[in-house]
Amino acid sequence: MAADLEGGCACGAMRYRLASRPMFVNCCHCRDCQRQTGSAFVLNALIEADRVVLLSGNAEASAVPTPSGKPQEIYRCPSCRVALWSVYGGAQKLRFVRVGTLDTPQALPPDAHIYVRSKLSWVMLPDYVPAFEAYYDARKLWPYESLERRRTIFGEAPVTLK
Ligand SMILES: [Zn+2]
Ligand SMILES: [Zn+2]
């Protein structure tokens, strides 16, 4: 399974491995993600930073403005500039890994579709994956084990997960 969860950038300078499956996978259809990826949506695997094992290279952060005013940092390969993961609101313990950078992105299908209010009309969503106009209450949606993992890094305080 571990081999399924290796990934990297386009030039090969950056390689990483996820030490476990993520807590949750969001498919985000918001306008920010559309603009940042140049595509219809982004697939983000939410995982503890210390479970993203760097095999080679060192990602560089670039700050991106957000409507909420909370900073988002996109971590990119310093050579080819492909985006590998994001950190939201300075929460360095949690990474939003770009599923498309995995060698086998098929390994991590979305657990939820979010911000479908700005979903492009030609994107058809399946009935069996929950979809939300904006965001959702993770306490009601995430598996218990994933909530426990989130509590381990953040404590009980509520966190905003995009
Ligand atoms: Zn690269
Ligand atoms: Zn988004």
Short mmCIF file of C-alpha atoms and ligand atoms in Angstrom, two decimals:
data_model
loop_
_atom_site.label_atom_id
_atom_site.label_comp_id
_atom_site.label_asym_id
_atom_site.label_seq_id
_atom_site.Cartn_x
_atom_site.Cartn_y
_atom_site.Cartn_z
CA MET A 1 0.00 0.00 0.00
CA ALA A 2 2.83 2.39 0.85
CA ALA A 3 4.04 2.31 -2.76
CA ASP A 4 0.59 3.58 -3.79
CA LEU A 5 1.10 6.66 -1.68
CA GLU A 6 4.33 7.98 -3.16
CA GLY A 7 4.38 11.10 -5.24
CA GLY A 8 6.40 13.98 -6.53
CA CYS A 9 6.71 17.01 -8.75
CA ALA A 10 7.09 17.17 -12.52
CA CYS A 11 10.91 17.47 -12.68
CA GLY A 12 11.57 14.73 -10.15
CA ALA A 13 13.53 16.88 -7.69
CA MET A 14 10.81 16.48 -5.06
CA ARG A 15 9.64 13.05 -3.97
CA TYR A 16 7.52 12.18 -0.95
CA ARG A 17 5.70 9.29 0.61
CA LEU A 18 2.58 9.33 2.77
CA ALA A 19 3.26 7.19 5.84
CA SER A 20 -0.41 6.27 6.11
CA ARG A 21 -3.68 6.96 4.40
CA PRO A 22 -4.94 10.53 5.01
CA MET A 23 -7.60 11.48 7.54
CA PHE A 24 -9.94 12.61 4.79
CA VAL A 25 -9.93 13.59 1.12
CA ASN A 26 -11.77 16.72 0.00
CA CYS A 27 -12.61 17.53 -3.58
CA CYS A 28 -12.92 21.31 -3.54
CA HIS A 29 -14.81 23.17 -6.24
CA CYS A 30 -14.28 26.66 -4.84
CA ARG A 31 -13.16 29.52 -7.07
CA ASP A 32 -9.82 29.84 -5.26
CA CYS A 33 -8.92 26.23 -5.96
CA GLN A 34 -10.08 26.56 -9.55
CA ARG A 35 -7.87 29.60 -10.04
CA GLN A 36 -4.85 28.14 -8.24
CA THR A 37 -4.93 24.89 -10.19
CA GLY A 38 -6.22 26.24 -13.47
CA SER A 39 -8.73 23.42 -13.39
CA ALA A 40 -12.28 22.59 -12.34
CA PHE A 41 -11.48 21.44 -8.79
CA VAL A 42 -8.66 20.27 -6.54
CA LEU A 43 -8.23 17.01 -4.65
CA ASN A 44 -6.71 17.52 -1.21
CA ALA A 45 -5.65 14.69 1.09
CA LEU A 46 -5.68 15.98 4.69
CA ILE A 47 -2.84 14.38 6.61
CA GLU A 48 -0.52 15.07 9.53
CA ALA A 49 2.64 16.92 8.43
CA ASP A 50 4.86 14.31 10.06
CA ARG A 51 3.27 11.61 7.92
CA VAL A 52 4.50 13.31 4.76
CA VAL A 53 7.94 11.76 4.48
CA LEU A 54 10.31 13.67 2.21
CA LEU A 55 12.33 11.31 0.04
CA SER A 56 14.15 14.06 -1.86
CA GLY A 57 14.08 17.82 -2.28
CA ASN A 58 12.64 20.53 -0.07
CA ALA A 59 9.40 22.34 -0.89
CA GLU A 60 9.29 26.14 -0.83
CA ALA A 61 6.28 28.03 0.50
CA SER A 62 4.58 30.83 -1.37
CA ALA A 63 1.83 32.82 0.29
CA VAL A 64 -1.47 33.13 -1.55
CA PRO A 65 -4.14 35.70 -0.66
CA THR A 66 -7.52 34.33 0.44
CA PRO A 67 -10.94 36.00 0.75
CA SER A 68 -11.06 35.15 4.46
CA GLY A 69 -7.78 36.94 5.05
CA LYS A 70 -6.33 33.80 6.64
CA PRO A 71 -3.06 32.97 4.96
CA GLN A 72 -2.71 30.02 2.69
CA GLU A 73 0.76 28.81 1.83
CA ILE A 74 1.32 26.64 -1.21
CA TYR A 75 4.43 24.46 -1.05
CA ARG A 76 6.13 23.99 -4.40
CA CYS A 77 9.14 22.28 -5.92
CA PRO A 78 11.85 24.97 -6.05
CA SER A 79 12.82 23.88 -9.57
CA CYS A 80 9.65 23.15 -11.56
CA ARG A 81 7.27 25.04 -9.19
CA VAL A 82 4.64 22.32 -9.18
CA ALA A 83 2.42 22.61 -6.08
CA LEU A 84 2.61 19.58 -3.77
CA TRP A 85 0.65 20.63 -0.70
CA SER A 86 -0.89 23.58 1.12
CA VAL A 87 -1.05 24.79 4.70
CA TYR A 88 -4.07 26.84 5.75
CA GLY A 89 -4.18 29.44 8.50
CA GLY A 90 -0.65 28.70 9.66
CA ALA A 91 -1.65 25.22 10.88
CA GLN A 92 1.69 23.64 10.06
CA LYS A 93 0.78 20.29 11.60
CA LEU A 94 -1.82 19.64 8.90
CA ARG A 95 -1.06 19.39 5.22
CA PHE A 96 -3.40 19.41 2.27
CA VAL A 97 -1.54 17.16 -0.13
CA ARG A 98 -2.43 17.49 -3.82
CA VAL A 99 -3.70 14.03 -4.70
CA GLY A 100 -2.85 14.57 -8.36
CA THR A 101 0.86 14.59 -7.48
CA LEU A 102 0.70 10.97 -6.28
CA ASP A 103 2.05 8.35 -8.64
CA THR A 104 -1.32 6.62 -8.36
CA PRO A 105 -3.94 9.28 -7.55
CA GLN A 106 -6.57 6.60 -8.03
CA ALA A 107 -5.56 5.38 -4.55
CA LEU A 108 -7.26 8.35 -2.83
CA PRO A 109 -10.75 9.07 -4.17
CA PRO A 110 -12.67 11.98 -2.60
CA ASP A 111 -14.59 11.41 0.64
CA ALA A 112 -16.61 14.61 0.10
CA HIS A 113 -17.21 17.30 -2.49
CA ILE A 114 -17.17 20.82 -1.08
CA TYR A 115 -18.09 24.28 -2.37
CA VAL A 116 -20.22 22.72 -5.07
CA ARG A 117 -22.02 26.07 -5.31
CA SER A 118 -19.20 27.06 -7.69
CA LYS A 119 -18.85 23.63 -9.30
CA LEU A 120 -18.61 23.84 -13.06
CA SER A 121 -21.90 22.70 -14.52
CA TRP A 122 -20.42 19.96 -16.69
CA VAL A 123 -18.82 18.20 -13.69
CA MET A 124 -21.14 15.33 -12.76
CA LEU A 125 -20.90 14.08 -9.18
CA PRO A 126 -21.82 10.54 -8.13
CA ASP A 127 -24.67 9.99 -5.67
CA TYR A 128 -22.55 7.95 -3.27
CA VAL A 129 -20.14 10.73 -2.26
CA PRO A 130 -21.52 13.47 0.02
CA ALA A 131 -21.56 16.92 -1.57
CA PHE A 132 -21.94 20.28 0.16
CA GLU A 133 -22.81 23.77 -1.10
CA ALA A 134 -19.97 25.11 1.07
CA TYR A 135 -18.23 23.28 3.90
CA TYR A 136 -19.46 20.65 6.38
CA ASP A 137 -19.19 19.77 10.05
CA ALA A 138 -16.26 17.36 10.24
CA ARG A 139 -17.54 16.01 13.56
CA LYS A 140 -20.58 14.64 11.72
CA LEU A 141 -18.84 13.43 8.60
CA TRP A 142 -15.34 12.20 9.35
CA PRO A 143 -14.73 8.65 10.58
CA TYR A 144 -14.12 8.43 14.31
CA GLU A 145 -10.51 7.37 13.82
CA SER A 146 -9.81 10.43 11.65
CA LEU A 147 -11.34 12.76 14.25
CA GLU A 148 -9.08 11.17 16.85
CA ARG A 149 -6.09 11.84 14.65
CA ARG A 150 -7.17 15.46 14.22
CA ARG A 151 -7.59 15.80 17.98
CA THR A 152 -4.07 14.47 18.43
CA ILE A 153 -2.58 17.36 16.46
CA PHE A 154 -4.99 20.19 17.36
CA GLY A 155 -6.48 19.24 20.70
CA GLU A 156 -10.20 19.80 21.24
CA ALA A 157 -10.32 23.31 19.86
CA PRO A 158 -12.44 23.60 16.72
CA VAL A 159 -10.44 24.15 13.58
CA THR A 160 -11.51 25.39 10.22
CA LEU A 161 -10.70 22.95 7.49
CA LYS A 162 -11.17 24.03 3.96
ZN ZN B 1 10.19 19.72 -9.57
ZN ZN B 2 -11.15 25.26 -2.56
#
